[in-house]
Amino acid sequence: MYALIPAAGSGTRLGAAEPKQYLPLAGEPMLVHSVRALLGCAELRSVTVVVRPGDTRAGQCLRADARLRIVDCGGATRAASVRAGLQRLLDAGARPRDWVLVHDAARCCVSVGAVRRLIEACEHDAVGGLLALPVADTLKRQRGDSRRVGATLSREGLWQAQTPQMFRIGLLLEGLQRSDALALTDESSVIESQGLQPLLVEGEPDNFKVTLPGDLRLAEALLLRRRAQPGRGGKP
Ligand code: C5P
């Protein structure tokens, strides 16, 4: 069982000068927190971080670990980065039947407990699955380009997808090799496009994706609280 962290994005929505995976959070780059959570799972044989070609920052900020690999084969989209990273895993000896947990660098508050819950729920499943949360808010669809409500949607049966998402390396790579797959924004969509139904495994609100400036402050507060209260999430 392997982990893959796509970390080749530019993070432009945060408006910072550097890619968001390197923004400091609680004294360390965001990526360091995400990698630490996955390395905390002894079930994972290795954790591979995919960065942009020529990006040397990850190598500088991540502490050497026998289970950590950094590959600079990131692509133009998240799916392209995942595809290139999966190919590297196979080239390095992983088998197509092996599981891979793909996790966003930008979900830096994921807990070891949530990752283990995903593994336990999926390791004997035929398809695999993802962490996700039932939608709690009332959903509105805007009317055209206006800031006016066009409709209220039912939240019945709706979930918000999170990561990690856990699938067989071969099946995922096969799906990503289709030309229309490179625009898909998560692994579950790739598996769904092959006619399969991934398992929904309850995630946690702390595992949000840092996207906007307010998310940075919230992530930092959570990480500092965990550091002050070890055993409440971040550590195994
Ligand atoms: O931009 P977004 O927040 O959706 O990115 C999700 C994850 O995918 C981030 O960890 C980001 O670094 C990664 N990504 C990537 N290659 C890209 C775009 C995004 O690895 N071309």
mmCIF file of N, CA and C in Angstrom, residues 78-84 86 169-184 186-187 190 193-194:
data_model
loop_
_atom_site.group_PDB
_atom_site.id
_atom_site.type_symbol
_atom_site.label_atom_id
_atom_site.label_comp_id
_atom_site.label_asym_id
_atom_site.label_seq_id
_atom_site.Cartn_x
_atom_site.Cartn_y
_atom_site.Cartn_z
ATOM 1 N N ARG A 78 -3.986 18.668 -11.862
ATOM 2 C CA ARG A 78 -3.806 17.721 -10.744
ATOM 3 C C ARG A 78 -3.802 16.290 -11.269
ATOM 4 N N ALA A 79 -4.737 15.992 -12.175
ATOM 5 C CA ALA A 79 -4.825 14.621 -12.711
ATOM 6 C C ALA A 79 -3.535 14.243 -13.441
ATOM 7 N N ALA A 80 -2.953 15.196 -14.177
ATOM 8 C CA ALA A 80 -1.707 14.906 -14.902
ATOM 9 C C ALA A 80 -0.577 14.626 -13.902
ATOM 10 N N SER A 81 -0.563 15.352 -12.789
ATOM 11 C CA SER A 81 0.468 15.112 -11.769
ATOM 12 C C SER A 81 0.284 13.733 -11.142
ATOM 13 N N VAL A 82 -0.966 13.359 -10.867
ATOM 14 C CA VAL A 82 -1.229 12.043 -10.261
ATOM 15 C C VAL A 82 -0.836 10.941 -11.246
ATOM 16 N N ARG A 83 -1.190 11.126 -12.507
ATOM 17 C CA ARG A 83 -0.873 10.103 -13.521
ATOM 18 C C ARG A 83 0.640 9.872 -13.593
ATOM 19 N N ALA A 84 1.402 10.970 -13.645
ATOM 20 C CA ALA A 84 2.857 10.832 -13.734
ATOM 21 C C ALA A 84 3.426 10.184 -12.471
ATOM 22 N N LEU A 86 1.874 8.042 -10.454
ATOM 23 C CA LEU A 86 1.522 6.613 -10.435
ATOM 24 C C LEU A 86 2.478 5.818 -11.326
ATOM 25 N N ILE A 169 -3.666 0.925 -8.010
ATOM 26 C CA ILE A 169 -2.811 1.754 -8.875
ATOM 27 C C ILE A 169 -3.153 1.523 -10.356
ATOM 28 N N GLY A 170 -3.276 0.256 -10.765
ATOM 29 C CA GLY A 170 -3.482 -0.056 -12.177
ATOM 30 C C GLY A 170 -4.794 0.492 -12.713
ATOM 31 N N LEU A 171 -5.871 0.308 -11.932
ATOM 32 C CA LEU A 171 -7.197 0.768 -12.374
ATOM 33 C C LEU A 171 -7.216 2.295 -12.507
ATOM 34 N N LEU A 172 -6.599 2.962 -11.522
ATOM 35 C CA LEU A 172 -6.570 4.431 -11.533
ATOM 36 C C LEU A 172 -5.758 4.947 -12.725
ATOM 37 N N LEU A 173 -4.629 4.331 -12.962
ATOM 38 C CA LEU A 173 -3.769 4.776 -14.061
ATOM 39 C C LEU A 173 -4.460 4.538 -15.409
ATOM 40 N N GLU A 174 -5.134 3.394 -15.506
ATOM 41 C CA GLU A 174 -5.872 3.088 -16.752
ATOM 42 C C GLU A 174 -6.903 4.194 -17.026
ATOM 43 N N GLY A 175 -7.646 4.581 -15.984
ATOM 44 C CA GLY A 175 -8.665 5.627 -16.146
ATOM 45 C C GLY A 175 -8.033 6.960 -16.505
ATOM 46 N N LEU A 176 -6.878 7.261 -15.899
ATOM 47 C CA LEU A 176 -6.225 8.556 -16.143
ATOM 48 C C LEU A 176 -5.588 8.623 -17.520
ATOM 49 N N GLN A 177 -5.408 7.474 -18.163
ATOM 50 C CA GLN A 177 -4.787 7.493 -19.497
ATOM 51 C C GLN A 177 -5.774 7.887 -20.584
ATOM 52 N N ARG A 178 -7.071 7.929 -20.235
ATOM 53 C CA ARG A 178 -8.062 8.424 -21.210
ATOM 54 C C ARG A 178 -7.923 9.937 -21.310
ATOM 55 N N SER A 179 -7.992 10.467 -22.542
ATOM 56 C CA SER A 179 -7.671 11.892 -22.738
ATOM 57 C C SER A 179 -8.610 12.809 -21.950
ATOM 58 N N ASP A 180 -9.899 12.414 -21.789
ATOM 59 C CA ASP A 180 -10.825 13.316 -21.093
ATOM 60 C C ASP A 180 -10.655 13.277 -19.577
ATOM 61 N N ALA A 181 -9.790 12.398 -19.068
ATOM 62 C CA ALA A 181 -9.646 12.259 -17.612
ATOM 63 C C ALA A 181 -8.777 13.360 -17.017
ATOM 64 N N LEU A 182 -7.991 14.040 -17.844
ATOM 65 C CA LEU A 182 -7.020 14.981 -17.282
ATOM 66 C C LEU A 182 -7.666 16.232 -16.695
ATOM 67 N N ALA A 183 -8.965 16.431 -16.978
ATOM 68 C CA ALA A 183 -9.651 17.582 -16.387
ATOM 69 C C ALA A 183 -10.363 17.202 -15.095
ATOM 70 N N LEU A 184 -10.390 15.913 -14.737
ATOM 71 C CA LEU A 184 -11.109 15.482 -13.529
ATOM 72 C C LEU A 184 -10.346 15.943 -12.287
ATOM 73 N N ASP A 186 -10.720 14.717 -9.012
ATOM 74 C CA ASP A 186 -10.353 13.742 -7.974
ATOM 75 C C ASP A 186 -10.309 12.333 -8.553
ATOM 76 N N GLU A 187 -9.741 11.410 -7.765
ATOM 77 C CA GLU A 187 -9.533 10.030 -8.246
ATOM 78 C C GLU A 187 -10.871 9.315 -8.352
ATOM 79 N N VAL A 190 -12.446 9.507 -11.637
ATOM 80 C CA VAL A 190 -11.789 8.664 -12.641
ATOM 81 C C VAL A 190 -12.348 7.237 -12.556
ATOM 82 N N SER A 193 -15.864 7.065 -13.778
ATOM 83 C CA SER A 193 -15.958 7.110 -15.256
ATOM 84 C C SER A 193 -15.718 5.723 -15.857
ATOM 85 N N GLN A 194 -15.226 4.783 -15.011
ATOM 86 C CA GLN A 194 -15.045 3.412 -15.488
ATOM 87 C C GLN A 194 -16.243 2.534 -15.087
#
